[in-house]
């Protein structure tokens, strides 16, 4: 199987990213199986609502894991069309299929791990410590329905494979975009055909884009590139007003929904009406969506401000790079911002009131999964950005740009993003927590 | 080292290389190449693909440290310099033109042209003035505010040449600067380059595998399989239909 062979030959960092996907998938699989255990041990129509609620809460880590899997597949060097593989008939479409298979494979390994741990904690598999420690909790006295287990465990691999295939599918307008990338001459398009981020001494960028483009193979392979760096957009990303509006609307909904107490609240959630009313959750979801939408615009704004007045080389390079990469890096940054503000607000909820709900291990696992996955996604996207800019960095070094200048520019980018997004996260978290703490 | 370091090369050579040997992780690239580059001359390095032209230019410009041999620039040994000093040397005294334009896609044309000056620490205003002046001089002043993506390939290559010239280098290394261009554009670009270099007395080391390009140079050095030869000619006619007796 080609996917396995490609995985076996990968570098350690690539394998580490795949392991992260597998671990996240294992976590989500375990959460899903625990939901199944809860449903098994609480049969009857009275408990349907609470079981469904638990299942719904699994959606957040599931979404984070699927996002991570898609981004990892996009960053994977094996998922880029290369002239060599394209020449033997492994074009963009089949590469996408191979990448989807690899994603399903890593997530499947994670799911199997989750099943083993689950069975072990139930007491079905013996011979290790913690045998059947959670037998009561996980309904060990009842037989496990095979179809339900398989359905739940197949959820993550299937969703990850679908997301990967969707991300890497050869797009119809990719030809035009790749053409534009080829036109750039330097930089972004070069990463597509010369897929190795660390070319050896013999395959410098002199052999890169134009070297392979001369015979047409390079351009054809670039035409279906999975993660083509988009040509520098002339206009800033358009999502900023929508994002700000959605964030504000979300905060307003949340404040409105948290008035009153108990069942007098609008839209009470079945199960825990006192703690988190559904309106508050809807508000949070709106806020998170707004932040994710506003992310690219905010990053673009950062870049614009950074290079604004009479920039020197460092500010010019840092600012323009931020503006150019805003679309790619803004979305995951907004998601991380939303997650962090949600966690901050939830901390207020769990520590503030006297009727604070208990913070169980599964809640902790879910929250940790979401945080870890979104952060890992952001780091992976940052790595992808760095890889796609590697030819440009080499070109700058050829021009005599000191490596120190380039490092300072990268540091400056990170600092400016931190300076904007850290206060933003804090502000959104404070606003979101204000009605809950009252 | 065969020569003690206190014996400096002759004074009229701005760049001087002696018995360079280099391999790319085992594959031989340069074998015993020596040459001198005189001040304000245009030296063409010719040879087919894979003959070691780019490696030679890399060694001369301090991007690659040769495994054996010496490189001197104005009586200063380059091969013994540290990475930082070589970087400074490249930034302050050398310029490099690649086969592809290597422009930063996010920067406008004049910003790309001014980038080496900005990297040297020049002020924004002075760098902009110099860049615009050079763009006017090379007849692409009208493109100054465009992004590289909006230009034709030949225009981009001329921007790359302007960028190299605007930093007023002592030595300009041009590695097949016309490789991706059609012939008409190629002639235009080369004329621009050589005319500007001659009028500003810039030394140019030009790698090319095109005989017409080499004709514009003052002197030609030919490489074949990593060695310096008097002329590159196909010696083996084996397998040619005219010579084959086995038909």
XYZ file of C-alpha atoms in Angstrom:
685
model
C 0.000 0.000 0.000
C 1.547 3.211 -1.193
C 0.264 5.304 1.726
C 2.038 3.023 4.202
C 5.267 2.999 2.208
C 5.284 6.781 1.970
C 4.631 7.056 5.708
C 7.459 4.616 6.450
C 9.990 6.722 4.564
C 9.000 10.019 6.163
C 11.153 12.197 8.337
C 10.678 12.157 12.132
C 8.882 15.513 12.234
C 6.319 14.290 9.703
C 5.838 11.095 11.690
C 5.428 13.155 14.856
C 2.620 15.150 13.224
C 0.932 11.896 12.180
C 1.310 10.614 15.733
C -0.367 13.769 16.999
C -3.313 13.075 14.708
C -3.457 9.483 15.942
C -3.371 10.604 19.569
C -6.107 13.178 19.021
C -8.208 10.577 17.232
C -7.670 8.170 20.133
C -8.864 10.834 22.554
C -12.004 11.548 20.554
C -12.687 7.840 20.089
C -12.401 7.294 23.824
C -14.795 10.169 24.536
C -17.301 8.724 22.067
C -17.027 5.251 23.622
C -17.484 6.737 27.097
C -20.657 8.380 25.834
C -21.753 4.953 24.658
C -20.946 3.567 28.101
C -23.040 6.280 29.705
C -25.936 5.549 27.401
C -25.672 1.815 28.154
C -25.684 2.304 31.893
C -28.529 4.829 31.771
C -31.169 3.223 29.579
C -34.657 4.567 29.322
C -36.280 7.646 27.850
C -35.458 9.784 30.899
C -31.759 9.744 30.175
C -31.888 10.106 26.394
C -31.417 13.845 26.633
C -28.330 13.701 28.806
C -26.712 11.007 26.628
C -27.421 13.000 23.492
C -25.977 16.050 25.190
C -22.739 14.188 25.917
C -22.608 13.049 22.323
C -23.088 16.639 21.196
C -20.233 17.800 23.407
C -17.972 15.317 21.614
C -18.462 17.368 18.459
C -16.017 20.068 19.583
C -12.987 17.762 19.983
C -14.084 15.888 16.849
C -14.070 19.091 14.815
C -10.691 20.102 16.233
C -9.233 16.677 15.402
C -10.587 16.702 11.863
C -9.150 20.179 11.332
C -5.778 18.997 12.617
C -5.856 15.921 10.370
C -6.662 18.010 7.298
C -3.925 20.525 8.014
C -1.362 17.806 8.741
C -2.256 16.094 5.470
C -1.892 19.403 3.626
C 1.539 19.986 5.158
C 2.703 16.462 4.485
C 5.495 16.393 1.915
C 4.081 13.188 0.450
C 0.815 14.963 -0.319
C 2.373 17.407 -2.770
C 2.312 16.540 -6.422
C 5.881 16.086 -7.543
C 7.214 15.901 -11.055
C 8.633 12.433 -10.464
C 5.421 10.875 -9.194
C 3.335 12.817 -11.693
C 5.451 11.337 -14.471
C 4.665 7.806 -13.324
C 0.961 8.578 -13.258
C 0.441 9.614 -9.655
C -1.175 12.951 -10.390
C -2.934 15.404 -8.097
C -6.159 13.414 -7.826
C -4.478 10.163 -6.847
C -2.156 12.005 -4.496
C -5.254 13.392 -2.759
C -6.649 9.870 -2.507
C -3.380 8.620 -1.033
C -3.368 11.493 1.468
C -6.961 10.717 2.474
C -5.994 7.075 2.958
C -3.047 8.115 5.125
C -5.300 10.341 7.223
C -7.818 7.542 7.663
C -4.955 5.240 8.579
C -3.558 7.454 11.350
C -7.032 8.145 12.719
C -7.892 4.444 12.498
C -4.817 3.552 14.539
C -5.960 6.098 17.111
C -9.464 4.641 17.169
C -8.132 1.125 17.712
C -6.049 2.435 20.602
C -9.127 4.088 22.092
C -11.050 0.810 21.795
C -8.250 -1.108 23.535
C -8.095 1.377 26.416
C -11.873 1.388 26.702
C -12.142 -2.401 26.787
C -9.273 -2.531 29.238
C -10.896 -0.053 31.617
C -14.163 -1.973 31.367
C -12.380 -5.110 32.384
C -12.841 -6.986 29.120
C -9.101 -7.176 28.491
C -7.069 -8.278 31.478
C -3.444 -8.541 32.421
C -2.467 -4.876 32.822
C -2.752 -2.379 35.673
C -6.046 -0.491 36.083
C -7.936 -3.610 35.026
C -11.622 -2.818 35.015
C -11.146 0.244 37.179
C -14.056 1.978 35.523
C -16.188 -1.099 35.090
C -19.166 0.436 36.844
C -18.922 3.712 35.011
C -18.615 2.129 31.587
C -21.473 -0.344 31.990
C -19.347 -3.472 32.107
C -22.340 -5.558 33.103
C -23.998 -4.977 29.785
C -22.810 -6.352 26.442
C -21.291 -3.841 24.093
C -23.302 -3.367 20.894
C -20.815 -4.032 18.090
C -22.536 -1.874 15.485
C -22.571 1.145 17.788
C -18.882 0.738 18.610
C -17.921 0.418 14.972
C -20.047 3.402 13.977
C -18.573 5.610 16.655
C -15.010 4.505 15.977
C -15.355 4.917 12.226
C -16.577 8.475 12.683
C -13.159 10.101 13.147
C -11.295 8.257 10.361
C -14.097 8.821 7.876
C -14.481 12.487 8.756
C -10.705 13.014 8.624
C -10.403 11.264 5.260
C -13.299 13.271 3.852
C -11.823 16.536 5.127
C -8.403 15.646 3.713
C -9.821 14.746 0.332
C -11.824 17.963 0.332
C -8.773 20.042 1.238
C -6.480 18.448 -1.315
C -8.944 17.969 -4.155
C -7.681 19.282 -7.468
C -9.532 22.513 -7.957
C -10.799 23.771 -11.237
C -9.317 27.243 -10.770
C -6.037 25.769 -9.590
C -4.633 26.029 -13.095
C -5.088 29.758 -13.137
C -3.761 30.089 -9.634
C -0.781 27.895 -10.301
C -0.166 29.909 -13.432
C -0.079 33.009 -11.319
C 2.196 31.296 -8.850
C 4.511 30.291 -11.672
C 4.461 33.856 -12.883
C 5.729 35.053 -9.551
C 8.997 33.503 -10.470
C 10.173 33.514 -6.942
C 8.840 31.943 -3.892
C 5.454 30.594 -3.354
C 4.971 28.441 -6.395
C 8.435 27.001 -6.064
C 7.466 25.073 -3.004
C 4.859 23.239 -4.975
C 6.998 21.648 -7.609
C 10.155 21.362 -5.531
C 8.359 19.754 -2.684
C 11.334 18.964 -0.492
C 11.490 21.803 2.006
C 15.190 21.242 2.489
C 16.705 20.777 -0.923
C 20.192 19.407 -1.010
C 23.118 21.325 -2.400
C 22.555 20.006 -5.890
C 18.864 20.857 -6.084
C 18.946 24.511 -5.235
C 16.183 26.719 -6.393
C 18.021 27.150 -9.659
C 16.627 23.717 -10.454
C 13.301 24.591 -8.912
C 10.430 26.171 -10.642
C 11.828 27.122 -13.984
C 14.109 24.158 -14.194
C 11.215 21.758 -14.008
C 8.725 24.089 -15.664
C 10.772 24.074 -18.840
C 9.561 20.667 -19.875
C 6.016 21.239 -18.777
C 5.982 18.608 -16.058
C 6.505 21.126 -13.336
C 3.634 23.258 -14.455
C 1.283 20.344 -14.839
C 2.061 19.126 -11.384
C 1.672 22.621 -10.017
C -1.694 22.876 -11.693
C -3.254 20.503 -9.233
C -1.274 21.579 -6.246
C -2.994 20.750 -2.993
C -1.750 23.673 -0.996
C -0.721 26.249 -3.533
C 0.280 29.442 -1.911
C -2.272 31.807 -3.339
C -0.828 34.649 -5.346
C -0.544 37.768 -3.345
C -4.064 39.101 -3.114
C -4.456 42.724 -3.971
C -7.305 43.202 -1.532
C -7.311 42.435 2.173
C -9.371 39.446 3.348
C -13.045 40.350 3.419
C -14.133 38.547 6.578
C -13.230 41.213 9.120
C -16.573 43.101 9.284
C -18.531 39.845 9.365
C -16.271 38.485 12.046
C -16.604 41.565 14.237
C -20.391 41.579 13.760
C -20.702 37.878 14.608
C -18.489 38.228 17.677
C -20.537 41.165 18.944
C -23.802 39.343 18.201
C -22.528 36.257 20.006
C -21.620 38.244 23.097
C -25.011 39.952 23.034
C -26.901 36.664 22.686
C -24.929 35.240 25.547
C -25.633 38.176 27.841
C -29.312 38.079 26.918
C -29.609 34.333 27.428
C -27.992 34.324 30.851
C -30.570 36.610 32.440
C -32.842 35.161 35.122
C -32.433 31.784 36.778
C -33.458 28.204 36.234
C -36.342 27.494 33.934
C -37.280 31.168 33.590
C -34.241 31.580 31.332
C -34.872 31.587 27.655
C -33.785 28.347 25.971
C -32.765 26.246 28.976
C -30.589 23.251 28.222
C -32.023 19.866 29.235
C -29.839 18.265 31.858
C -28.058 21.202 33.420
C -30.413 24.178 33.241
C -28.656 25.962 36.075
C -25.165 25.837 34.742
C -24.921 26.574 31.071
C -28.102 27.591 29.312
C -28.259 26.770 25.623
C -28.443 30.431 24.711
C -25.048 31.019 26.289
C -23.617 28.133 24.297
C -25.105 29.510 21.104
C -23.562 32.864 21.955
C -20.185 31.230 22.496
C -20.459 29.405 19.211
C -21.300 32.648 17.418
C -18.352 34.384 19.082
C -15.985 31.579 18.099
C -17.230 31.677 14.516
C -16.802 35.437 14.458
C -13.235 35.222 15.751
C -12.351 32.566 13.167
C -13.814 34.755 10.430
C -12.087 37.888 11.678
C -8.692 36.168 12.005
C -7.376 36.723 8.450
C -8.486 40.353 8.467
C -6.827 40.961 11.813
C -3.561 39.366 10.659
C -3.675 41.509 7.532
C -4.255 44.557 9.694
C -1.246 43.635 11.839
C 0.912 43.385 8.733
C -0.395 46.677 7.408
C 0.357 48.498 10.650
C 3.775 46.879 10.881
C 4.947 48.168 7.503
C 3.084 51.452 7.669
C 5.389 54.445 7.990
C 8.790 54.471 6.246
C 9.678 50.849 6.948
C 13.224 49.515 7.000
C 14.075 46.077 5.662
C 12.920 44.163 8.748
C 9.560 45.882 9.104
C 8.970 45.750 5.354
C 9.666 42.016 5.114
C 7.769 41.141 8.301
C 4.741 43.287 7.529
C 4.347 42.314 3.898
C 4.777 38.640 4.717
C 2.001 38.911 7.296
C -0.215 40.622 4.742
C 0.555 37.968 2.150
C 0.042 35.011 4.487
C -2.978 36.483 6.293
C -5.469 34.140 4.645
C -3.490 31.041 5.457
C -2.540 31.759 9.040
C -5.472 33.919 10.121
C -8.139 31.230 10.305
C -6.354 28.833 12.719
C -5.143 31.794 14.732
C -8.731 32.971 15.152
C -9.775 29.456 16.165
C -7.011 29.288 18.776
C -8.068 32.707 20.015
C -11.697 31.557 20.318
C -10.698 28.341 22.097
C -8.439 30.151 24.531
C -11.103 32.712 25.342
C -13.621 29.900 25.828
C -11.278 28.128 28.231
C -10.650 31.364 30.133
C -14.382 32.016 30.407
C -15.034 28.419 31.468
C -12.430 28.790 34.204
C -14.446 31.684 35.607
C -17.541 29.496 35.452
C -15.916 26.556 37.217
C -14.158 28.508 39.949
C -16.467 31.455 40.532
C -19.933 30.400 41.640
C -20.668 28.482 44.817
C -22.702 25.980 42.842
C -19.723 25.234 40.633
C -20.157 21.978 38.752
C -17.609 19.215 39.237
C -14.849 19.130 36.684
C -14.677 15.484 35.636
C -11.826 13.713 33.884
C -13.773 13.426 30.642
C -14.475 17.157 30.578
C -10.780 17.684 31.149
C -9.891 15.262 28.352
C -12.266 16.998 25.953
C -11.062 20.504 26.798
C -7.434 19.395 26.616
C -8.040 17.766 23.245
C -9.615 20.883 21.796
C -6.834 23.113 23.109
C -4.053 20.776 21.980
C -5.572 20.205 18.539
C -6.150 23.878 17.781
C -2.659 24.805 18.976
C -1.101 21.964 16.980
C -3.079 23.101 13.931
C -1.734 26.634 14.316
C 1.845 25.380 14.680
C 1.458 23.087 11.670
C 0.112 25.933 9.556
C 3.019 28.108 10.683
C 5.370 25.324 9.599
C 3.579 25.038 6.266
C 3.970 28.764 5.736
C 7.650 28.505 6.499
C 8.051 25.598 4.077
C 6.235 27.361 1.293
C 8.440 30.406 1.761
C 11.670 28.408 1.889
C 12.625 29.140 -1.768
C 12.038 32.830 -1.173
C 14.162 32.753 1.962
C 16.922 31.063 -0.020
C 16.642 33.718 -2.690
C 16.941 36.446 -0.075
C 19.993 34.762 1.402
C 21.489 34.615 -2.095
C 20.959 38.349 -2.329
C 23.018 38.690 0.835
C 20.210 39.177 3.346
C 21.668 38.375 6.762
C 20.026 35.384 8.434
C 19.773 37.531 11.523
C 17.533 40.008 9.706
C 15.266 37.192 8.569
C 15.080 35.780 12.081
C 14.332 39.187 13.562
C 11.581 39.647 10.972
C 10.040 36.284 11.932
C 10.246 37.163 15.623
C 8.678 40.538 14.959
C 5.786 38.862 13.144
C 5.145 36.551 16.082
C 5.359 39.401 18.586
C 2.959 41.623 16.671
C 0.428 38.807 16.347
C 0.766 38.090 20.060
C 0.375 41.768 20.888
C -2.921 41.922 19.018
C -4.415 38.510 19.738
C -3.531 38.124 23.438
C -5.485 41.232 24.563
C -8.266 40.304 22.148
C -8.552 36.833 23.676
C -8.547 38.290 27.141
C -11.194 40.876 26.268
C -13.518 38.348 24.640
C -13.052 35.954 27.575
C -13.841 38.687 30.104
C -16.918 39.793 28.190
C -18.080 36.193 27.792
C -17.538 35.400 31.452
C -19.150 38.575 32.794
C -22.795 37.433 32.635
C -21.891 33.964 33.955
C -20.023 35.257 36.983
C -22.788 37.653 37.948
C 46.961 24.707 1.090
C 49.622 24.788 -1.564
C 50.328 28.495 -1.257
C 51.160 30.149 2.057
C 48.500 32.690 2.968
C 50.893 35.643 2.946
C 51.302 35.428 -0.813
C 48.426 37.466 -2.120
C 47.273 37.196 -5.736
C 48.204 39.782 -8.352
C 46.767 43.224 -7.743
C 44.955 43.702 -11.022
C 42.642 40.771 -10.280
C 39.619 41.715 -8.240
C 38.694 38.060 -7.761
C 41.130 35.214 -7.882
C 40.521 31.493 -7.445
C 43.175 28.831 -7.204
C 42.700 25.081 -7.755
C 39.129 24.865 -6.520
C 37.784 21.401 -5.743
C 34.217 20.886 -4.676
C 31.716 18.022 -4.496
C 27.999 18.080 -3.790
C 27.786 15.430 -1.074
C 30.041 13.150 -3.063
C 29.144 13.983 -6.660
C 32.061 15.899 -8.134
C 31.220 19.442 -9.225
C 34.519 21.288 -9.603
C 37.938 19.748 -10.183
C 41.022 21.915 -10.021
C 39.613 25.140 -11.418
C 41.745 28.292 -11.258
C 40.871 31.678 -12.674
C 41.285 35.386 -12.131
C 38.709 38.107 -12.738
C 40.128 41.487 -13.682
C 38.655 44.721 -12.499
C 35.642 46.057 -14.446
C 35.705 43.318 -17.037
C 32.837 41.108 -18.128
C 33.918 37.500 -17.816
C 31.720 34.803 -19.288
C 31.807 31.314 -17.784
C 30.432 28.961 -20.399
C 29.743 25.271 -20.540
C 26.810 22.894 -20.862
C 24.358 22.185 -18.063
C 25.987 20.412 -15.168
C 29.481 21.614 -15.988
C 29.891 23.380 -12.641
C 29.169 26.999 -13.631
C 26.781 27.716 -10.781
C 29.073 26.001 -8.281
C 32.001 28.079 -9.505
C 29.996 31.289 -9.138
C 28.866 30.154 -5.712
C 32.476 29.563 -4.653
C 33.609 32.923 -6.030
C 30.770 34.802 -4.334
C 31.362 33.145 -0.979
C 28.035 31.300 -0.937
C 29.821 27.960 -1.115
C 33.095 27.259 0.663
C 35.170 25.037 -1.635
C 36.462 21.816 -0.134
C 39.940 22.590 -1.429
C 41.435 25.674 -2.967
C 41.471 29.377 -2.327
C 39.325 32.350 -3.277
C 40.672 35.883 -2.850
C 38.709 39.079 -3.197
C 40.804 42.276 -3.388
C 43.659 40.565 -1.550
C 41.341 39.294 1.180
C 40.972 35.519 1.548
C 37.304 34.555 1.212
C 37.787 30.827 1.814
C 38.951 31.371 5.402
C 36.201 33.830 6.342
C 33.476 32.907 8.785
C 29.872 32.638 7.678
C 28.975 36.075 9.028
C 31.837 37.864 7.278
C 31.006 36.149 4.013
C 27.396 37.205 4.449
C 28.497 40.809 4.994
C 30.802 40.619 1.993
C 27.950 39.351 -0.190
C 25.647 42.063 1.057
C 28.052 44.969 0.731
C 30.271 44.133 -2.261
C 28.534 41.482 -4.372
C 25.232 41.159 -6.181
C 23.614 38.045 -7.583
C 21.202 37.493 -10.466
C 19.545 34.074 -10.686
C 17.968 32.351 -13.691
C 14.615 33.101 -12.068
C 13.951 36.652 -10.897
C 13.689 35.748 -7.183
C 11.590 38.803 -6.390
C 9.668 39.008 -3.136
C 6.041 38.662 -4.328
C 4.604 40.858 -1.586
C 6.821 43.843 -2.339
C 6.311 46.280 -5.193
C 8.939 46.664 -7.880
C 10.666 49.643 -6.313
C 10.625 48.024 -2.885
C 12.205 44.920 -4.361
C 14.847 47.085 -5.987
C 15.492 48.979 -2.774
C 15.621 45.848 -0.625
C 19.419 45.277 -0.797
C 19.961 48.923 0.131
C 17.505 48.637 3.022
C 19.241 45.451 4.131
C 22.496 47.388 4.243
C 20.844 49.771 6.668
C 20.238 52.716 4.348
C 17.347 55.025 5.159
C 13.965 54.508 3.563
C 14.026 57.765 1.615
C 17.544 57.384 0.221
C 16.920 53.773 -0.764
C 13.681 54.709 -2.513
C 15.360 57.541 -4.431
C 18.196 55.273 -5.595
C 15.797 52.512 -6.583
C 13.532 54.813 -8.578
C 16.524 56.397 -10.301
C 17.829 53.002 -11.392
C 14.397 51.885 -12.539
C 14.179 54.982 -14.710
C 17.656 54.351 -16.036
C 16.682 50.833 -17.127
C 13.413 52.017 -18.692
C 11.091 50.295 -16.242
C 10.238 53.347 -14.148
C 6.584 53.009 -15.130
C 6.385 49.644 -13.385
C 7.717 50.908 -10.060
C 4.476 50.587 -8.154
C 3.365 47.220 -9.524
C 3.720 43.857 -7.849
C 5.943 41.213 -9.508
C 2.884 39.067 -10.253
C 1.573 41.771 -12.585
C 4.710 41.852 -14.766
C 5.921 39.849 -17.722
C 8.761 37.446 -17.118
C 11.225 39.595 -19.054
C 10.175 42.637 -17.051
C 10.693 40.728 -13.836
C 14.146 39.692 -14.963
C 14.960 43.317 -15.710
C 13.768 44.242 -12.232
C 16.122 41.609 -10.847
C 18.969 43.145 -12.854
C 18.031 46.609 -11.621
C 18.042 45.341 -8.078
C 21.513 43.911 -8.554
C 22.854 47.110 -10.136
C 21.148 49.503 -7.712
C 23.207 48.243 -4.819
C 26.367 49.393 -6.717
C 28.250 46.123 -6.243
C 31.947 45.650 -6.862
C 31.299 42.309 -8.531
C 28.010 41.236 -10.070
C 27.398 37.503 -10.464
C 24.840 36.622 -13.113
C 23.943 32.930 -13.229
C 22.257 32.346 -16.602
C 20.232 35.563 -16.309
C 18.419 34.948 -19.583
C 17.652 31.249 -19.232
C 13.820 31.520 -19.068
C 13.484 34.239 -21.707
C 12.787 34.189 -25.405
C 15.576 35.324 -27.683
C 14.373 38.878 -28.286
C 13.848 39.509 -24.577
C 17.084 37.761 -23.814
C 19.097 40.052 -26.104
C 17.409 43.123 -24.654
C 18.025 42.048 -21.064
C 21.656 41.216 -21.753
C 22.317 44.500 -23.545
C 20.819 46.327 -20.577
C 23.017 44.410 -18.194
C 26.274 44.782 -20.080
C 25.714 48.440 -20.942
C 24.956 49.367 -17.347
C 27.888 47.341 -16.084
C 30.315 48.940 -18.533
C 29.146 52.473 -17.845
C 29.484 51.968 -14.085
C 32.699 49.943 -14.348
C 31.124 46.999 -12.512
C 32.894 43.671 -12.751
C 30.529 41.001 -14.057
C 30.927 37.228 -13.897
C 28.337 35.823 -16.275
C 27.512 32.126 -16.397
C 25.856 31.080 -19.628
C 25.634 28.152 -22.005
C 24.778 30.354 -24.945
C 27.587 31.265 -27.339
C 25.878 34.531 -28.387
C 25.672 35.605 -24.785
C 29.310 34.807 -24.277
C 30.134 36.969 -27.290
C 29.138 40.068 -25.321
C 31.843 39.380 -22.742
C 35.434 40.568 -22.701
C 36.803 37.161 -21.941
C 35.447 33.630 -21.796
C 36.285 30.742 -19.506
C 34.924 27.348 -20.514
C 34.064 24.587 -18.079
C 33.409 20.975 -18.994
C 32.583 18.323 -16.399
C 33.882 20.577 -13.664
C 37.245 21.246 -15.317
C 38.526 24.282 -17.156
C 39.077 23.498 -20.809
C 40.181 25.513 -23.799
C 36.898 24.930 -25.637
C 33.863 22.749 -25.149
C 33.388 20.487 -28.112
C 31.624 17.228 -28.433
C 34.480 14.800 -28.810
C 32.759 11.481 -28.852
C 30.774 10.739 -31.950
C 29.972 7.227 -30.889
C 26.438 6.187 -31.715
C 25.939 8.872 -34.327
C 24.137 7.580 -37.364
C 26.857 8.831 -39.683
C 29.535 6.794 -37.943
C 27.588 3.711 -37.118
C 28.740 0.592 -38.870
C 26.283 -1.766 -37.292
C 23.228 -0.834 -39.300
